[in-house]
């Protein structure tokens, strides 16, 4: 079994999906010879040829729209948007078409496409390269929004996303593209979509997060453990549709919940989770739900971005606040 | 039936790659010494560019996009812009930005990840570097519309690359500028590459300039490594625009001699041989030979210029490095004209967190 990074696991899953299914196509900007600016498509052109691995002209609206057309024809397009910051021209196609095609044709035409995009801050990137706007996509009915948090999750969730019969926005936390190596078997086994993953068990407080913030959140859980506090860490993984059951089950046990995300506070996906806790889990809660998030500011350029990103310290402090309620 | 329309794309070049005039040069260039300020600006641009790469390599600047080999394009149109004109640059036009009054320190701050680098003290109406490719083109059309509505004899320069011409924004911006006859020069810097995608894989059209015809705008190609040609073409286009003659498109043919950015490795997708070939056409050596042959530029002048540029760029880099970051709460201070009370709470929390972390770091350090 190979020890791979998250970005290598993405590459492995793409290759596996292409090898298994001739209908899988990979395209986007610089995905061919260059292998993607993060190398996630490295080697695919050489292995599968230019008819299945295509460099497109520079046009994200086009990339998304072409994916809709190919998908309606039975192909399985896996389109790359180079950075999430450049996905917005594609929104029209995603919101107005990809997410609705099945519904508006009553299942006659469908949209089994995946749009991959690296997202998130903390890599000292230029402007527009660091935002986290996953909630914008999670808001759209008919879409799936999937975010892996480790190499094995990237492999299993990307395979599941490609095989899924509906459109998936697959957002890759680029800050941890190369943060850890993990043994991942290239066995073609998918992980379940629409399901949270419990990364760590604990009985005192539930920490809910996704993507790169699993790193800070797991570190916070470790710090809390040193103080004798048992933190349960839940990786949401599929933001939409949201698996509230696992979160509710955990909160029934702990009575306390801290939600952590890099995206801005207001209207972030933590707001949806908190609302659902208020609706469906209020009587289990012993303390108000705490949110540790980016501020409601424009993502700062690199000199200030460290102050924007939720830190382990802020997560620990929020957990302690939740625990102050008797 | 008569032909409904005829299209022509002129191509302008005065200097060949050896710096020899192949056709009579325009009036502004007849006294070769009049070109010396442009030559200086090109060398200053290249010196700045090399320094930015060096700072990035040593962890003192963020990702940087080099303009190596493209200096004549930027300096060419930059030198014919007037103070009242407005520039909407890409990340690869520091030559024009400098000539229009942006400082070296501001440019270092921008790439160093400090928003103050976008707060130009000089050209207050110029736009900051635009990162989402092609999205600045409709802004340029909007600025040009403002000039037209107010009856001002000013022009806009909108920069973008060969890759950008594939995006709908460009056509949309051109189309409105064409139909409303707005005073804007669309400056296509065709450096043959959009990261790893070569020009011929970007579009099947024979030229990028001809895309202007779909919007009813006249267009031309220019040797972008020939400063005289660049200045000539851009000067005419801007004069026409200021005089109410409408928009214009220039496709400058040049070559990206460096990597796409400091995060890129161009050897993955292009061979060194083609890059070396393009080094023989690069703009600075070309103009230097022309000036030397005209007897207005000596070895001593060259040495003095290189020393002066190094000194100026080093001083700017020192100033940039000595500029402390803004306090963390600055991220709140320019969001709205006045900070809404709900955000004041978040701002206070950030100040508290930052103070605690700084105290902790001092305690550990
Ligand atoms: C809308 C958008 N998509 C993708 C990117 C990533 N990207 C940055 S530069 C670039 C290529 C641009 O090529 P071109 O327009 O020729 O300009 P050049 O970089 O050659 O100056 C790409 C794809 C971006 N910045 N914006
Ligand atoms: Mg280009």
XYZ file of C-alpha atoms and ligand atoms in Angstrom:
718
model
C 0.000 0.000 0.000
C 1.274 3.428 -0.862
C 1.739 6.271 1.574
C 0.215 9.222 -0.192
C -0.666 12.850 0.397
C -4.173 14.192 -0.071
C -3.382 15.592 -3.513
C -1.779 12.297 -4.541
C -4.890 10.485 -3.324
C -6.993 12.749 -5.567
C -4.726 11.783 -8.446
C -5.037 8.082 -7.566
C -8.818 8.285 -7.450
C -8.981 10.093 -10.799
C -6.761 7.461 -12.403
C -8.764 4.641 -10.883
C -12.072 6.114 -12.024
C -10.710 6.646 -15.542
C -9.293 3.131 -15.708
C -12.565 1.598 -14.528
C -14.966 3.646 -16.624
C -14.276 4.876 -20.142
C -16.992 7.498 -19.765
C -14.972 9.403 -17.159
C -13.366 12.508 -18.684
C -11.033 14.970 -16.977
C -10.744 18.538 -18.179
C -10.003 22.061 -17.071
C -7.216 24.619 -17.233
C -3.672 23.203 -17.234
C -4.793 19.674 -16.313
C -2.945 18.098 -19.259
C 0.802 18.344 -19.748
C 1.192 20.480 -16.650
C -0.751 17.957 -14.574
C -2.720 20.710 -12.824
C -1.155 23.572 -10.922
C -1.181 21.378 -7.796
C -0.328 18.217 -9.796
C -3.618 16.533 -9.022
C -3.951 15.389 -12.633
C -0.267 14.532 -13.047
C 0.307 11.670 -15.466
C -3.328 11.320 -16.555
C -2.714 12.748 -20.033
C 0.135 10.312 -20.687
C -1.920 7.390 -19.442
C -5.365 8.108 -20.862
C -4.665 10.349 -23.852
C -5.788 13.747 -25.058
C -9.318 12.602 -25.882
C -10.015 11.965 -22.185
C -7.729 14.500 -20.479
C -8.312 17.919 -21.989
C -6.850 21.348 -21.436
C -9.696 23.760 -22.047
C -9.486 27.406 -23.026
C -9.495 29.766 -20.063
C -13.218 30.024 -19.306
C -14.860 28.632 -16.195
C -18.435 29.249 -17.298
C -17.604 27.231 -20.372
C -16.015 24.414 -18.383
C -19.139 24.004 -16.255
C -21.519 24.308 -19.189
C -19.610 21.783 -21.285
C -19.704 19.411 -18.325
C -23.504 19.730 -18.234
C -23.705 18.894 -21.933
C -21.369 15.920 -21.655
C -23.168 14.646 -18.592
C -26.530 14.835 -20.339
C -24.949 12.654 -23.030
C -23.947 9.994 -20.517
C -20.330 10.918 -19.979
C -18.955 11.363 -16.480
C -17.146 14.693 -16.602
C -14.737 15.516 -13.810
C -13.968 19.170 -14.376
C -11.282 21.047 -12.503
C -11.633 24.680 -11.551
C -8.091 25.804 -10.841
C -8.993 27.664 -7.641
C -12.362 28.102 -5.979
C -11.873 31.852 -6.387
C -12.427 31.431 -10.125
C -15.536 29.242 -9.933
C -17.995 32.132 -9.941
C -18.450 32.394 -13.705
C -19.473 28.719 -13.455
C -22.195 29.484 -10.902
C -24.758 30.242 -13.569
C -24.282 26.789 -15.080
C -24.180 25.078 -11.691
C -27.184 26.842 -10.179
C -29.336 27.256 -13.264
C -28.597 23.926 -14.923
C -26.454 21.258 -13.267
C -28.432 21.235 -10.042
C -31.845 21.221 -11.763
C -31.502 19.140 -14.898
C -32.841 15.948 -13.349
C -35.767 17.704 -11.709
C -36.864 19.810 -14.633
C -36.819 16.883 -17.042
C -38.284 14.507 -14.476
C -35.173 12.364 -14.731
C -34.951 12.230 -18.526
C -31.667 14.173 -18.592
C -29.287 13.981 -15.657
C -26.054 15.561 -14.600
C -23.559 13.038 -13.215
C -20.682 15.525 -13.123
C -18.040 16.460 -10.590
C -16.522 19.904 -10.309
C -13.303 19.830 -8.311
C -11.765 22.967 -6.881
C -9.022 23.602 -4.322
C -10.126 26.047 -1.656
C -9.200 27.666 1.630
C -6.463 29.847 3.041
C -3.162 29.535 4.774
C -0.831 28.968 1.830
C 0.379 32.556 1.377
C -1.388 32.755 -1.969
C -2.302 35.861 -3.969
C -5.674 37.599 -3.726
C -8.772 35.464 -4.543
C -6.857 32.218 -3.924
C -7.806 31.659 -0.271
C -11.544 32.010 0.249
C -13.962 29.352 1.513
C -17.417 29.829 0.025
C -18.703 26.268 0.351
C -21.950 27.464 1.920
C -22.895 29.192 -1.334
C -22.962 25.795 -3.023
C -24.467 23.951 -0.067
C -27.381 26.377 -0.301
C -28.337 25.113 -3.764
C -30.950 22.311 -3.859
C -29.944 19.415 -6.071
C -26.200 19.684 -5.505
C -23.919 17.593 -3.367
C -21.051 19.381 -1.668
C -18.243 17.103 -0.557
C -15.024 18.038 1.248
C -12.353 15.483 2.150
C -10.109 15.930 5.168
C -7.411 13.300 4.642
C -5.772 11.251 1.905
C -8.019 8.223 2.466
C -11.129 10.381 2.526
C -10.029 12.155 -0.637
C -9.637 8.830 -2.425
C -12.857 7.266 -1.216
C -15.041 10.341 -1.427
C -13.826 11.371 -4.876
C -14.533 7.892 -6.245
C -17.985 8.033 -4.683
C -18.559 11.496 -6.146
C -17.563 10.413 -9.647
C -19.835 7.359 -9.452
C -22.725 9.358 -8.034
C -25.517 9.944 -10.558
C -25.927 13.602 -9.576
C -23.724 16.707 -9.655
C -21.093 17.023 -6.948
C -19.034 20.060 -6.001
C -15.874 18.469 -4.641
C -13.833 21.013 -2.698
C -10.256 20.150 -1.857
C -8.621 21.741 1.196
C -5.385 22.765 -0.431
C -3.666 23.810 2.799
C -3.481 20.109 3.684
C -2.797 18.856 0.141
C 0.634 17.780 1.348
C 0.292 18.060 5.119
C 0.223 14.349 5.922
C 0.890 11.026 4.264
C -1.400 8.104 4.830
C -1.560 4.546 3.559
C -4.292 4.375 0.963
C -5.058 1.179 -0.902
C -5.812 1.745 -4.576
C -8.615 -0.784 -4.380
C -11.364 1.308 -5.937
C -13.354 1.251 -2.733
C -15.517 4.324 -2.274
C -16.513 5.900 1.008
C -20.149 6.731 1.668
C -21.454 10.148 0.659
C -24.115 11.921 2.738
C -22.518 10.709 5.934
C -20.362 12.330 8.605
C -17.226 10.673 9.921
C -16.401 10.550 13.606
C -12.663 11.160 13.720
C -12.316 10.943 17.485
C -14.652 9.872 20.250
C -15.311 11.776 23.429
C -18.115 12.313 25.890
C -17.885 15.943 26.994
C -18.142 18.151 23.931
C -18.802 17.657 20.223
C -16.531 19.497 17.783
C -18.012 19.631 14.274
C -15.868 20.650 11.330
C -14.680 19.761 7.796
C -11.747 20.127 5.436
C -8.447 21.588 6.594
C -9.938 22.720 9.910
C -10.014 19.068 11.017
C -6.285 19.594 11.734
C -6.780 22.445 14.220
C -9.873 20.749 15.618
C -8.108 17.444 16.266
C -5.227 19.351 17.857
C -7.721 21.172 20.069
C -9.271 17.839 21.068
C -5.800 16.643 22.069
C -5.235 19.744 24.192
C -8.639 19.318 25.812
C -7.827 15.657 26.529
C -4.771 16.813 28.484
C -7.192 18.721 30.705
C -9.362 15.647 31.105
C -12.024 16.832 28.671
C -13.264 14.300 26.144
C -13.938 15.947 22.796
C -15.696 14.092 20.013
C -14.591 15.294 16.570
C -17.028 14.980 13.689
C -15.930 15.595 10.111
C -19.075 16.536 8.195
C -17.482 15.538 4.844
C -20.730 15.839 2.817
C -22.063 19.288 3.653
C -25.113 18.850 1.451
C -27.154 16.750 1.962
C -26.313 17.090 5.643
C -26.153 14.022 7.881
C -27.683 15.578 11.001
C -28.289 12.195 12.605
C -24.655 11.617 13.523
C -24.268 15.134 14.849
C -27.465 14.855 16.902
C -26.455 11.470 18.287
C -23.148 12.918 19.431
C -24.745 16.011 20.935
C -27.265 13.850 22.794
C -24.225 12.277 24.442
C -22.160 15.402 25.107
C -24.771 18.159 25.408
C -22.318 20.663 23.997
C -21.342 21.576 20.453
C -18.656 23.716 18.866
C -18.783 24.214 15.099
C -15.542 25.165 13.367
C -15.090 26.469 9.838
C -12.717 28.722 7.976
C -15.472 30.502 6.045
C -16.956 33.736 7.332
C -19.407 33.452 10.228
C -22.656 34.838 8.839
C -24.452 32.421 6.570
C -21.622 29.913 6.829
C -22.595 26.243 6.868
C -22.197 26.271 10.641
C -25.328 28.413 10.738
C -27.335 25.612 9.132
C -25.977 23.055 11.591
C -26.684 25.343 14.537
C -30.213 25.958 13.285
C -30.840 22.247 12.933
C -29.499 21.696 16.463
C -31.943 24.332 17.696
C -34.799 22.624 15.871
C -33.996 19.009 16.535
C -31.565 18.873 19.448
C -32.397 21.777 21.711
C -33.413 19.616 24.617
C -30.081 17.770 24.508
C -28.055 20.952 24.660
C -26.573 21.970 27.996
C -24.885 25.062 26.593
C -25.364 27.435 23.656
C -23.828 26.211 20.401
C -20.465 27.875 19.846
C -19.095 28.769 16.441
C -15.407 29.309 15.691
C -15.107 30.690 12.177
C -13.477 33.228 9.955
C -14.609 36.768 10.644
C -17.237 38.533 8.553
C -14.477 40.256 6.621
C -12.970 39.942 3.210
C -10.296 37.241 3.411
C -7.158 39.271 4.123
C -4.057 39.043 1.956
C -1.229 36.968 3.322
C 0.210 39.390 5.846
C -2.959 39.221 7.945
C -4.450 35.888 6.931
C -3.128 34.083 10.020
C -5.397 36.304 12.127
C -8.409 35.399 10.069
C -7.973 31.635 10.242
C -9.549 29.912 13.244
C -6.758 28.745 15.520
C -6.500 25.782 17.837
C -6.575 28.264 20.725
C -9.913 29.718 19.630
C -11.386 26.224 19.353
C -10.151 25.231 22.810
C -11.500 28.467 24.265
C -14.904 27.883 22.661
C -15.042 24.343 24.052
C -14.196 25.679 27.503
C -16.940 28.300 27.170
C -19.422 25.566 26.316
C -18.268 23.573 29.320
C -18.737 26.495 31.698
C -22.486 25.934 31.588
C -23.369 23.519 34.384
C -24.096 41.224 -54.235
C -21.379 43.300 -52.706
C -19.187 42.035 -49.933
C -20.838 43.035 -46.607
C -17.596 43.839 -44.787
C -13.866 43.709 -45.163
C -11.418 43.303 -42.323
C -7.806 44.218 -42.201
C -5.302 43.724 -39.423
C -2.235 45.922 -39.829
C 1.015 44.770 -38.257
C 3.527 47.307 -36.994
C 7.229 46.822 -36.417
C 9.969 49.399 -36.794
C 12.936 47.651 -35.230
C 14.065 44.170 -36.133
C 15.444 41.910 -33.387
C 18.926 43.322 -34.004
C 17.686 46.818 -33.262
C 17.876 48.061 -36.834
C 15.100 50.238 -38.182
C 13.526 48.344 -41.063
C 11.176 51.192 -41.989
C 11.409 54.917 -41.195
C 10.622 55.478 -37.528
C 7.794 57.816 -36.495
C 8.451 61.461 -35.664
C 8.658 60.967 -31.888
C 11.529 58.521 -32.366
C 13.532 60.451 -34.933
C 15.726 61.912 -32.247
C 16.779 58.609 -30.663
C 17.631 60.284 -27.371
C 13.893 60.903 -26.900
C 13.578 57.154 -26.319
C 16.025 57.088 -23.424
C 13.368 57.602 -20.702
C 11.469 54.586 -22.045
C 14.660 52.564 -22.100
C 15.289 53.512 -18.492
C 11.751 52.487 -17.554
C 12.232 49.095 -19.199
C 15.469 48.463 -17.322
C 13.912 49.623 -14.058
C 11.000 47.256 -14.655
C 13.326 44.326 -15.247
C 15.392 45.177 -12.186
C 12.246 45.309 -10.063
C 11.077 42.013 -11.547
C 14.339 40.240 -10.695
C 14.245 41.635 -7.169
C 10.663 40.466 -6.659
C 11.637 36.933 -7.690
C 14.638 37.018 -5.349
C 12.464 38.190 -2.453
C 9.929 35.448 -3.134
C 12.651 32.810 -3.290
C 13.862 33.880 0.133
C 10.398 33.873 1.701
C 10.005 37.640 1.869
C 7.298 38.042 -0.807
C 4.262 35.976 -1.794
C 3.790 34.251 -5.132
C 4.983 36.584 -7.886
C 4.222 36.740 -11.627
C 7.229 37.822 -13.652
C 6.969 40.133 -16.667
C 10.390 39.180 -18.013
C 10.500 39.762 -21.767
C 7.307 41.829 -21.863
C 8.755 45.160 -20.755
C 8.321 46.949 -24.088
C 4.584 46.262 -24.148
C 3.974 47.742 -20.736
C 6.394 50.647 -21.049
C 5.224 51.287 -24.612
C 1.594 52.006 -23.776
C 2.459 53.271 -20.301
C 4.639 56.024 -21.711
C 1.811 57.438 -23.835
C -0.777 57.386 -21.067
C -1.597 60.791 -19.621
C -2.126 61.428 -15.919
C -5.877 61.758 -16.507
C -6.137 58.356 -18.180
C -7.054 55.312 -16.121
C -5.173 51.999 -16.116
C -6.722 48.591 -15.384
C -3.721 46.304 -15.211
C -3.155 42.577 -14.979
C -0.466 41.175 -12.722
C 2.091 41.435 -15.527
C 2.139 45.153 -16.298
C 4.371 46.803 -13.680
C 6.076 48.862 -16.404
C 2.897 50.786 -17.164
C 1.952 50.994 -13.504
C 5.309 52.592 -12.676
C 5.007 55.093 -15.509
C 1.503 55.975 -14.397
C 2.716 56.737 -10.906
C 2.414 53.552 -8.855
C 5.503 53.238 -6.668
C 7.886 50.317 -6.362
C 7.085 50.124 -2.659
C 3.359 49.836 -3.418
C 4.032 47.034 -5.867
C 6.188 45.139 -3.359
C 3.488 45.576 -0.708
C 0.877 44.224 -3.083
C 2.840 41.026 -3.817
C 3.869 40.866 -0.192
C 0.213 40.440 0.745
C -0.527 43.877 2.136
C -3.682 45.642 0.914
C -2.003 49.033 1.289
C -0.129 48.154 -1.894
C -3.429 48.753 -3.708
C -3.915 52.195 -2.168
C -1.920 54.127 -4.752
C -0.807 57.542 -3.565
C -0.288 58.731 -7.150
C -2.832 57.466 -9.700
C -5.879 57.527 -7.417
C -8.276 56.332 -10.112
C -6.196 53.401 -11.408
C -7.482 49.954 -10.575
C -5.405 47.493 -8.584
C -3.943 44.419 -10.274
C -6.792 42.133 -11.301
C -6.381 38.451 -10.487
C -9.633 36.837 -11.728
C -8.707 36.761 -15.386
C -10.703 39.057 -17.706
C -13.062 40.373 -15.020
C -11.508 43.839 -15.295
C -12.620 44.302 -18.909
C -16.223 45.277 -18.113
C -14.874 47.672 -15.445
C -12.780 49.359 -18.121
C -15.841 49.785 -20.279
C -17.649 51.245 -17.263
C -14.861 53.730 -16.562
C -14.852 54.716 -20.233
C -18.617 55.217 -20.086
C -18.123 57.545 -17.120
C -15.692 59.637 -19.189
C -18.126 59.766 -22.069
C -21.088 60.686 -19.854
C -19.120 63.557 -18.371
C -17.724 64.634 -21.717
C -14.125 64.280 -20.562
C -11.248 63.895 -22.999
C -9.727 60.979 -21.145
C -8.997 57.395 -22.104
C -8.894 54.004 -20.400
C -6.303 51.284 -20.901
C -7.525 47.774 -20.162
C -4.840 45.075 -20.106
C -5.336 41.357 -20.522
C -3.556 38.318 -21.877
C -4.022 35.826 -24.679
C -5.717 33.356 -22.334
C -8.151 35.999 -21.152
C -9.536 36.428 -24.663
C -11.299 33.073 -24.249
C -13.528 34.436 -21.511
C -16.922 35.900 -22.256
C -16.186 38.992 -20.192
C -13.831 40.206 -22.899
C -16.367 39.945 -25.678
C -19.053 41.549 -23.535
C -16.813 44.486 -22.657
C -15.660 44.937 -26.256
C -19.195 44.743 -27.537
C -20.496 47.581 -25.386
C -17.422 49.709 -26.019
C -17.984 49.183 -29.743
C -21.671 49.925 -29.858
C -21.450 52.949 -27.568
C -18.102 54.139 -28.967
C -16.350 54.405 -25.630
C -12.827 55.769 -25.109
C -10.951 52.606 -24.207
C -7.870 50.835 -25.491
C -8.049 47.069 -25.017
C -4.436 46.027 -24.760
C -3.909 42.315 -25.392
C -0.499 41.194 -24.206
C -0.116 37.999 -26.192
C 2.845 36.313 -24.521
C 1.976 33.013 -26.219
C 1.100 31.182 -23.004
C -1.689 30.966 -20.477
C 0.194 29.062 -17.785
C 0.820 25.786 -19.683
C -1.661 26.295 -22.492
C -0.040 27.612 -25.679
C -1.688 30.313 -27.750
C -2.709 27.912 -30.533
C -4.583 25.681 -28.093
C -6.487 28.671 -26.727
C -8.354 29.680 -29.880
C -8.556 28.723 -33.529
C -8.518 32.308 -34.778
C -5.449 33.351 -36.759
C -5.002 36.428 -34.570
C -6.412 37.576 -31.252
C -6.831 41.068 -32.658
C -9.574 39.906 -35.007
C -11.840 39.191 -32.039
C -12.351 42.975 -32.016
C -14.153 42.781 -35.356
C -16.966 40.809 -33.765
C -17.575 43.942 -31.679
C -17.103 46.449 -34.484
C -13.808 47.746 -33.130
C -10.711 48.382 -35.264
C -7.731 46.266 -34.345
C -4.087 45.772 -35.113
C -1.111 43.626 -34.235
C 2.123 45.128 -33.007
C 5.556 43.695 -32.367
C 5.373 43.873 -28.607
C 9.148 43.598 -28.282
C 9.630 46.775 -30.299
C 9.212 49.742 -27.983
C 8.847 52.173 -30.862
C 6.029 50.169 -32.433
C 4.241 49.796 -29.115
C 4.470 53.462 -28.304
C 3.399 54.447 -31.798
C 0.327 52.214 -31.898
C -0.806 52.886 -28.339
C -0.211 56.627 -28.719
C -2.439 56.808 -31.778
C -5.145 54.683 -30.170
C -5.240 56.794 -27.022
C -5.293 60.053 -28.938
C -8.178 58.761 -30.999
C -10.050 57.651 -27.887
C -9.557 60.978 -26.100
C -10.785 62.793 -29.195
C -14.041 60.813 -29.217
C -12.966 58.343 -31.895
C -14.016 55.273 -29.927
C -12.317 52.105 -28.767
C -9.373 50.241 -30.200
C -7.751 46.843 -29.806
C -4.011 46.212 -29.927
C -2.598 42.717 -29.855
C 1.026 42.969 -28.786
C 3.057 39.940 -29.817
C 5.613 39.102 -27.171
C 6.841 36.119 -25.195
C 6.778 35.122 -21.537
C 10.439 34.339 -20.914
C 9.931 33.291 -17.300
C 7.738 30.811 -15.483
C 4.044 31.727 -15.194
C 4.638 32.612 -11.549
C 7.124 31.653 -8.881
C 4.781 28.719 -8.137
C 5.137 27.398 -11.686
C 7.752 25.225 -13.378
C 7.552 25.908 -17.110
C 9.972 23.108 -17.980
C 7.049 20.740 -17.450
C 5.344 21.990 -20.590
C 7.798 23.853 -22.841
C 11.355 23.199 -23.928
C 14.298 25.431 -23.194
C 15.157 25.617 -26.876
C 12.056 27.636 -27.761
C 12.678 29.935 -24.817
C 16.287 30.539 -25.923
C 15.032 31.358 -29.404
C 12.769 34.031 -27.955
C 15.599 35.490 -25.892
C 17.097 36.608 -29.227
C 14.044 38.828 -29.755
C 13.787 40.325 -26.297
C 12.960 44.017 -26.136
C 15.638 45.570 -23.944
C 18.687 44.423 -25.913
C 16.869 45.422 -29.086
C 16.289 49.013 -28.026
C 19.763 49.254 -26.481
C 21.346 48.343 -29.824
C 19.222 50.920 -31.563
C 20.227 53.640 -29.092
C 23.893 52.630 -29.261
C 23.880 52.601 -33.072
C 22.317 56.067 -33.009
C 25.196 57.186 -30.820
C 23.059 58.249 -27.867
C 23.878 55.397 -25.509
C 27.299 54.283 -24.300
C 28.639 51.456 -22.196
C 29.151 53.975 -19.433
C 25.513 55.079 -19.670
C 24.457 51.452 -19.407
C 26.585 50.781 -16.337
C 25.349 53.930 -14.648
C 21.733 53.026 -15.411
C 22.079 49.492 -14.052
C 23.609 50.831 -10.860
C 20.919 53.484 -10.499
C 18.089 50.998 -11.039
C 19.587 48.553 -8.539
C 19.891 51.320 -5.994
C 16.322 52.496 -6.499
C 14.865 48.992 -6.375
C 16.934 47.954 -3.348
C 15.853 51.068 -1.481
C 12.190 50.333 -2.287
C 12.589 46.728 -1.171
C 14.143 47.900 2.090
C 11.239 50.265 2.674
C 8.779 47.465 1.967
C 10.557 45.049 4.300
C 10.734 47.681 7.017
C 6.992 48.381 6.765
C 5.318 46.469 9.573
C 2.086 44.653 8.750
C -1.130 46.426 9.602
C -2.693 45.462 12.919
C -5.015 42.446 12.568
C -8.160 44.543 13.053
C -7.364 46.408 9.830
C -9.335 43.634 8.129
C -12.478 45.281 9.560
C -11.580 48.884 8.978
C -12.206 49.193 5.263
C -15.119 46.804 4.798
C -17.821 49.457 4.934
C -17.821 53.246 5.088
C -18.682 52.864 8.765
C -18.347 49.677 10.747
C -21.760 48.196 11.608
C -22.174 47.627 15.363
C -22.530 43.861 14.918
C -19.069 43.783 13.381
C -17.580 45.985 16.069
C -18.081 43.027 18.406
C -16.131 40.702 16.130
C -13.430 43.335 15.753
C -13.048 43.616 19.510
C -12.841 39.824 19.833
C -10.072 39.739 17.242
C -8.089 42.420 19.056
C -8.418 40.450 22.275
C -7.356 37.193 20.650
C -4.414 38.830 18.910
C -3.225 40.449 22.138
C -3.401 37.118 23.955
C -1.522 35.306 21.204
C 1.150 37.993 20.996
C 1.597 37.898 24.772
C 1.832 34.105 24.651
C 4.389 34.222 21.835
C 6.477 36.721 23.841
C 6.235 34.500 26.892
C 7.473 31.521 24.895
C 10.093 33.478 22.997
C -10.897 33.473 -14.018
C -9.570 32.893 -13.720
N -9.338 31.602 -14.030
C -8.149 31.049 -13.754
C -7.172 31.776 -13.168
C -5.814 31.156 -12.878
N -4.864 31.742 -13.829
C -4.096 32.771 -13.460
S -3.267 33.385 -14.738
C -3.873 32.250 -15.810
C -3.464 32.295 -17.243
C -3.698 33.622 -17.851
O -3.204 33.645 -19.143
P -3.155 34.981 -19.991
O -4.496 35.618 -20.016
O -2.545 34.652 -21.285
O -2.219 35.941 -19.138
P -0.675 35.707 -18.747
O -0.666 34.986 -17.447
O -0.017 34.952 -19.821
O -0.115 37.078 -18.580
C -4.739 31.398 -15.147
C -5.435 30.265 -15.776
C -7.451 33.119 -12.839
N -6.550 33.905 -12.241
N -8.644 33.645 -13.131
Mg -0.549 34.795 -21.831
